[in-house]
Amino acid sequence: MAPPVIRLGLIGCGTVGSAFAEQLLVREPLLARRLGARLHLARVAVRDTKRLRPVSRTLLTDDAAAIAADPDIDVVIEASGDARASEWLRTALGRGAAVVTASKQVVARTPALLERLVRRDQRLWCEGAVAAGVPVVRALRESLAGEEVHSIRGVLNGTSTFLLTRLEAGQTFDAALADARSLGYTEADPTSDLDGSDAAAKIAILCTVAWRTPVLADDVTVTGISGVIPVAREGGWRLVATATRDGDRVYAKVAPERLLTADPLSSAHGVVNVVEVKASLAGALTWSGAGAGGAATASALVGDTLSAARQALRRLRARVAA
Ligand SMILES: NC(=O)c1ccc[n+]([C@@H]2O[C@H](COP(=O)([O-])OP(=O)(O)OC[C@H]3O[C@@H](n4cnc5c(N)ncnc54)[C@H](OP(=O)(O)O)[C@@H]3O)[C@@H](O)[C@H]2O)c1
């Protein structure tokens, strides 16, 4: 008998979406064996359907909302970063599809999505939205599910780390920013990296998962790196996200800190993110790895897609059995 087919709809085929689509093709036989079903990329939404992509032109559409609403798509993978993605994801979830997203701002600014993370909804996965390939969301969601998490600290924005380390080495801010742009470490508009709002969205998601209470990006107190640019040459400065809980209240902030060399967070360099979690039984745990880039984020998206597809398969089998 032919294996069941899980139909995927991808929204966004830029840095992250392209890397994801390429890996789906390269790993197709391996993923089918692991899942016991075939993953079929059925549609891909982009803004410009004329540009060359690593997928067949016949899959392309500029109508992301149609993919979200398509009853034949079992899993929607969102890698667009468009503010409307909040609506698309809710539409897909509302009709029973599973959803994978890389967009931190979308998750951390949508109460309905945060509520689903609180409930450990098996149809919403967002590993790639925080620290790209570093599997910290899943660790908090699953491995540490029975734990009491005391605190979370992280260097979660690679662009600010890159700039601060370049300033430490004596480069001017403008030259460091130009290098970050030419290496693809920052957007044309680096505001969200520099003002701390990118890291705020990431720590909000980690808090929500760890403490099972919705924390919005706007609940995080944020100070960007501009104030420390003149003193960055002293060395050791990083943009640090910190969160603790006191009773029902979660306190989360993002601010530049001058770290001691013994601090595990001080090992963050370039696009490497470092996250430290302190829990009652496990003690201090530290993860580090590439916090940006197509391949690292695709790793998280592929893993999440397998989890989402397993959920879709269960639904498919239940329908057949009924
Ligand atoms: N880049 C990273 O290292 C990284 C790491 C982790 C998470 N993320 C997150 O992943 C998401 C995507 O990032 P990216 O770096 O891949 O961005 P990107 O290179 O700019 O790609 C965005 C893609 O989304 C498409 N898109 C945007 N708005 C759309 C719309 N309204 N309808 C249909 N398609 C639309 C774009 O289409 P066109 O190509 O036609 O413009 C493009 O293909 C963001 O939320 C980002 O925060 C990125």
Coordinates of C-alpha atoms and ligand atoms in Angstrom, one line a residue:
M1 CA 0.0 0.0 0.0
A2 CA 1.3 3.5 -0.8
P3 CA 2.3 5.5 2.3
P4 CA -0.1 8.3 3.3
V5 CA 0.7 11.8 2.0
I6 CA 0.9 14.9 4.2
R7 CA 0.4 18.1 2.1
L8 CA 2.4 21.1 3.0
G9 CA 1.9 24.8 2.2
L10 CA 4.9 27.1 2.6
I11 CA 4.4 30.8 3.1
G12 CA 7.7 32.7 2.3
C13 CA 10.5 31.4 0.2
G14 CA 13.3 33.8 1.1
T15 CA 16.4 33.0 3.2
V16 CA 14.6 30.6 5.6
G17 CA 11.8 29.3 3.3
S18 CA 14.2 28.5 0.5
A19 CA 16.6 26.6 2.8
F20 CA 13.6 24.7 4.2
A21 CA 12.2 23.8 0.7
E22 CA 15.7 22.6 -0.4
Q23 CA 16.1 20.4 2.7
L24 CA 12.6 18.9 2.2
L25 CA 13.7 17.8 -1.3
V26 CA 17.1 16.6 -0.3
R27 CA 15.8 14.6 2.7
E28 CA 12.5 13.4 1.2
P29 CA 13.3 9.6 1.4
L30 CA 14.8 9.9 4.9
L31 CA 11.8 12.0 6.3
A32 CA 9.3 9.6 4.7
R33 CA 11.0 6.7 6.4
R34 CA 11.0 8.5 9.8
L35 CA 7.5 9.7 9.5
G36 CA 5.9 6.7 7.8
A37 CA 4.2 9.1 5.4
R38 CA 5.3 11.2 2.4
L39 CA 5.7 15.0 2.9
H40 CA 4.5 16.7 -0.3
L41 CA 5.1 20.4 -0.8
A42 CA 1.9 21.4 -2.5
R43 CA 2.0 25.2 -2.6
V44 CA 4.4 28.1 -1.9
A45 CA 3.4 31.7 -1.4
V46 CA 5.8 34.6 -2.2
R47 CA 5.3 38.2 -3.1
D48 CA 7.1 38.0 -6.5
T49 CA 6.1 34.9 -8.3
K50 CA 8.4 35.7 -11.3
R51 CA 11.6 35.3 -9.3
L52 CA 13.5 32.0 -9.5
R53 CA 13.1 29.7 -6.4
P54 CA 14.3 26.3 -5.4
V55 CA 10.8 24.9 -6.1
S56 CA 8.8 24.4 -9.3
R57 CA 7.3 27.6 -10.6
T58 CA 3.9 25.8 -10.8
L59 CA 3.7 25.7 -7.0
L60 CA 4.0 29.5 -6.6
T61 CA 1.2 31.8 -5.7
D62 CA 1.1 35.3 -4.3
D63 CA -1.9 34.5 -2.2
A64 CA -0.7 33.4 1.3
A65 CA -4.2 33.7 2.7
A66 CA -5.4 31.0 0.2
I67 CA -2.8 28.6 1.5
A68 CA -3.9 29.2 5.1
A69 CA -7.5 28.6 4.1
D70 CA -6.9 25.6 1.7
P71 CA -8.6 22.5 3.3
D72 CA -6.3 20.2 1.3
I73 CA -3.2 21.6 3.1
D74 CA -2.4 19.6 6.3
V75 CA 0.5 21.7 7.5
V76 CA 1.2 25.4 6.9
I77 CA 4.9 26.4 7.3
E78 CA 5.2 30.2 7.7
A79 CA 8.6 31.9 7.0
S80 CA 7.5 35.3 5.7
G81 CA 7.7 37.6 8.8
D82 CA 4.7 39.5 7.3
A83 CA 2.5 41.1 10.0
R84 CA -0.6 39.4 8.3
A85 CA 0.9 36.0 9.2
S86 CA -0.8 36.2 12.6
E87 CA -4.2 36.1 10.7
W88 CA -3.0 33.4 8.3
L89 CA -1.8 31.2 11.1
R90 CA -5.1 31.6 13.0
T91 CA -7.0 30.8 9.9
A92 CA -5.0 27.6 9.4
L93 CA -5.4 26.5 13.0
G94 CA -9.0 27.4 13.0
R95 CA -9.8 24.9 10.2
G96 CA -7.8 22.2 12.0
A97 CA -4.4 22.3 10.1
A98 CA -1.1 22.2 12.0
V99 CA 1.2 25.2 11.8
V100 CA 5.0 25.7 11.9
T101 CA 6.4 29.3 12.1
A102 CA 9.8 31.0 12.2
S103 CA 8.3 34.4 12.9
K104 CA 9.0 35.5 16.5
Q105 CA 7.2 38.8 16.2
V106 CA 4.1 37.2 14.9
V107 CA 3.9 34.6 17.8
A108 CA 5.0 37.1 20.5
R109 CA 2.4 39.7 19.4
T110 CA -0.6 37.4 19.0
P111 CA -2.3 36.4 22.3
A112 CA -4.2 33.5 20.6
L113 CA -1.0 31.9 19.5
L114 CA 0.7 32.4 22.9
E115 CA -2.4 30.7 24.5
R116 CA -1.8 27.7 22.3
L117 CA 1.9 27.5 23.4
V118 CA 0.7 27.6 27.0
R119 CA -1.6 24.7 26.3
R120 CA 1.2 22.8 24.5
D121 CA -1.1 22.6 21.5
Q122 CA 0.4 19.9 19.3
R123 CA -0.7 21.9 16.2
L124 CA 1.5 24.9 16.8
W125 CA 5.3 24.7 16.6
C126 CA 7.8 27.6 16.6
E127 CA 11.3 26.3 17.4
G128 CA 12.8 28.4 14.5
A129 CA 11.4 31.6 15.9
V130 CA 13.9 31.6 18.9
A131 CA 17.6 31.1 18.4
A132 CA 17.1 29.4 15.0
G133 CA 18.6 25.9 15.2
V134 CA 19.1 25.8 19.0
P135 CA 16.4 23.5 20.3
V136 CA 15.5 25.5 23.4
V137 CA 11.8 25.9 22.8
R138 CA 11.3 22.1 22.6
A139 CA 13.5 21.6 25.7
L140 CA 11.3 23.9 27.7
R141 CA 8.1 22.5 26.2
E142 CA 9.0 18.8 26.5
S143 CA 12.2 17.8 28.3
L144 CA 11.7 20.3 31.2
A145 CA 7.8 20.0 31.2
G146 CA 7.9 18.6 34.8
E147 CA 10.4 21.1 36.1
E148 CA 10.2 24.3 38.0
V149 CA 12.1 26.8 35.9
H150 CA 13.7 29.5 38.1
S151 CA 15.2 31.8 35.4
I152 CA 16.1 32.2 31.8
R153 CA 18.9 34.3 30.4
G154 CA 20.0 34.5 26.8
V155 CA 22.0 36.4 24.2
L156 CA 19.4 36.0 21.6
N157 CA 20.2 38.6 18.9
G158 CA 23.3 37.8 16.8
T159 CA 23.4 41.2 15.1
S160 CA 23.9 43.1 18.3
T161 CA 26.6 40.6 19.4
F162 CA 28.3 41.0 16.1
L163 CA 28.3 44.8 16.4
L164 CA 29.4 44.9 20.0
T165 CA 32.3 42.6 19.4
R166 CA 33.4 44.6 16.4
L167 CA 33.2 47.8 18.4
E168 CA 35.3 46.1 21.1
A169 CA 37.9 45.3 18.5
G170 CA 38.1 49.0 17.7
Q171 CA 35.9 49.3 14.6
T172 CA 33.6 52.3 14.2
F173 CA 29.8 51.7 14.5
D174 CA 29.2 52.6 10.9
A175 CA 31.9 50.3 9.6
A176 CA 30.6 47.4 11.8
L177 CA 27.1 48.0 10.6
A178 CA 28.2 48.0 7.0
D179 CA 30.0 44.7 7.6
A180 CA 26.9 43.2 9.3
R181 CA 24.8 44.2 6.3
S182 CA 27.3 42.8 3.7
L183 CA 27.5 39.5 5.6
G184 CA 23.7 39.2 5.7
Y185 CA 23.6 39.4 9.5
T186 CA 21.1 42.3 9.5
E187 CA 18.1 43.5 7.6
A188 CA 18.3 46.7 5.5
D189 CA 16.6 48.2 8.5
P190 CA 18.4 47.0 11.6
T191 CA 16.1 48.8 14.1
S192 CA 14.6 45.7 15.7
D193 CA 18.1 44.2 16.2
L194 CA 19.5 47.4 17.8
D195 CA 16.5 48.5 19.9
G196 CA 16.1 45.1 21.5
S197 CA 12.7 44.3 20.2
D198 CA 13.9 41.2 18.3
A199 CA 15.3 39.7 21.5
A200 CA 12.2 40.8 23.4
A201 CA 9.9 38.7 21.2
K202 CA 12.2 35.7 21.6
I203 CA 12.4 35.9 25.4
A204 CA 8.6 36.4 25.5
I205 CA 8.1 33.1 23.7
L206 CA 10.5 31.3 26.0
C207 CA 8.7 32.7 29.1
T208 CA 5.3 31.7 27.7
V209 CA 6.5 28.1 27.2
A210 CA 8.5 27.8 30.4
W211 CA 5.9 29.3 32.8
R212 CA 2.8 28.4 30.9
T213 CA 1.5 32.0 31.1
P214 CA 1.2 34.2 28.0
V215 CA 3.9 36.8 27.9
L216 CA 3.7 39.3 25.1
A217 CA 6.7 41.1 23.5
D218 CA 5.2 44.3 24.8
D219 CA 5.4 42.9 28.4
V220 CA 9.2 42.9 28.2
T221 CA 11.1 45.9 29.4
V222 CA 13.5 46.8 26.6
T223 CA 16.7 48.9 26.4
G224 CA 18.6 48.7 23.1
I225 CA 22.4 48.9 22.6
S226 CA 22.7 52.6 21.5
G227 CA 23.6 53.7 25.0
V228 CA 26.6 51.4 25.3
I229 CA 28.1 52.1 21.8
P230 CA 30.4 54.8 23.2
V231 CA 31.8 52.4 25.9
A232 CA 31.7 49.1 24.0
R233 CA 35.4 49.2 23.5
E234 CA 35.7 48.3 27.2
G235 CA 34.8 44.8 26.1
G236 CA 32.4 42.2 27.4
W237 CA 29.1 44.0 26.4
R238 CA 26.2 41.8 25.2
L239 CA 22.5 42.5 24.7
V240 CA 21.1 40.1 27.4
A241 CA 17.5 38.9 27.8
T242 CA 16.6 37.9 31.3
A243 CA 13.5 36.5 32.8
T244 CA 12.4 35.3 36.3
R245 CA 9.1 34.5 37.9
D246 CA 7.7 35.6 41.2
G247 CA 4.5 33.8 42.1
D248 CA 2.2 34.4 39.1
R249 CA 4.2 37.3 37.7
V250 CA 6.9 37.0 35.1
Y251 CA 9.5 39.7 34.9
A252 CA 11.3 39.9 31.6
K253 CA 13.8 42.4 30.3
V254 CA 16.3 43.0 27.5
A255 CA 19.2 45.3 28.2
P256 CA 23.0 45.6 27.5
E257 CA 25.1 44.0 30.2
R258 CA 28.9 43.9 30.7
L259 CA 29.5 40.2 31.3
L260 CA 32.3 38.6 33.3
T261 CA 34.4 36.1 31.2
A262 CA 33.2 33.3 33.5
D263 CA 29.6 34.0 32.6
P264 CA 28.4 31.3 30.0
L265 CA 26.6 34.1 28.1
S266 CA 29.9 35.8 27.4
S267 CA 30.8 33.0 24.9
A268 CA 28.2 34.4 22.5
H269 CA 29.9 35.7 19.4
G270 CA 28.9 36.5 15.8
V271 CA 25.5 34.9 15.2
V272 CA 26.0 32.4 18.0
N273 CA 23.2 32.6 20.6
V274 CA 23.6 31.3 24.1
V275 CA 20.7 30.4 26.4
E276 CA 20.9 29.5 30.1
V277 CA 18.0 28.0 32.0
K278 CA 18.1 27.3 35.7
A279 CA 15.7 24.7 36.9
S280 CA 15.0 23.1 40.3
L281 CA 16.1 19.5 39.5
A282 CA 18.3 19.9 36.4
G283 CA 20.2 22.9 37.8
A284 CA 21.9 25.3 35.3
L285 CA 21.6 24.2 31.6
T286 CA 23.2 26.0 28.7
W287 CA 22.7 25.8 25.0
S288 CA 24.6 27.5 22.3
G289 CA 24.6 27.5 18.5
A290 CA 23.8 29.4 15.3
G291 CA 20.9 31.8 16.1
A292 CA 20.4 32.9 12.5
G293 CA 20.8 31.7 9.0
G294 CA 18.9 29.7 6.5
A295 CA 20.3 26.3 7.2
A296 CA 20.1 26.5 11.0
T297 CA 16.6 27.8 10.9
A298 CA 15.6 25.1 8.3
S299 CA 16.8 22.5 10.8
A300 CA 14.3 23.7 13.3
L301 CA 11.5 24.0 10.7
V302 CA 12.1 20.5 9.4
G303 CA 12.0 19.1 13.0
D304 CA 8.8 21.0 13.7
T305 CA 7.3 19.9 10.4
L306 CA 7.8 16.3 11.4
S307 CA 6.0 17.0 14.7
A308 CA 3.2 18.8 13.0
A309 CA 2.9 16.1 10.3
R310 CA 2.6 13.4 13.0
Q311 CA -0.3 15.3 14.4
A312 CA -1.8 15.6 11.0
L313 CA -1.3 11.9 10.4
R314 CA -3.2 11.1 13.6
R315 CA -6.1 13.2 12.4
L316 CA -6.0 11.5 9.0
R317 CA -6.0 8.0 10.6
A318 CA -8.8 9.0 13.0
R319 CA -10.9 10.2 10.0
V320 CA -10.3 7.0 8.1
A321 CA -11.2 4.9 11.1
A322 CA -14.4 6.8 11.7
Ligands
LIG1 N1 17.0 34.9 8.4 C1 17.2 34.3 9.5 O1 18.3 34.0 9.9 C2 16.0 33.9 10.4 C3 16.3 33.1 11.5 C4 15.2 32.8 12.3 C5 13.9 33.2 12.1 N2 13.7 34.1 11.0 C6 12.4 34.6 10.7 O2 11.9 33.9 9.6 C7 11.0 34.8 8.8 C8 11.5 34.9 7.4 O3 12.8 35.4 7.4 P1 13.8 35.5 6.1 O4 15.1 35.9 6.6 O5 13.7 34.2 5.4 O6 13.1 36.7 5.3 P2 13.2 37.0 3.7 O7 14.5 36.4 3.2 O8 12.9 38.4 3.6 O9 12.0 36.1 3.1 C9 10.7 36.4 3.3 C10 9.8 35.6 2.3 O10 8.5 35.9 2.6 C11 7.8 36.3 1.4 N3 6.7 37.1 1.8 C12 6.7 38.3 2.5 N4 5.5 38.8 2.6 C13 4.7 38.0 1.9 C14 3.3 38.1 1.6 N5 2.5 39.0 2.1 N6 2.8 37.1 0.8 C15 3.5 36.1 0.4 N7 4.9 36.0 0.6 C16 5.4 36.9 1.4 C17 8.9 37.0 0.6 O11 8.5 37.0 -0.8 P3 9.5 37.6 -1.9 O12 10.7 36.7 -2.0 O13 8.7 37.5 -3.2 O14 9.8 38.9 -1.5 C18 10.1 36.1 0.9 O15 10.1 35.0 0.0 C19 11.0 36.1 9.6 O16 9.9 36.1 10.5 C20 12.3 36.0 10.4 O17 12.2 36.8 11.6 C21 14.8 34.4 10.2

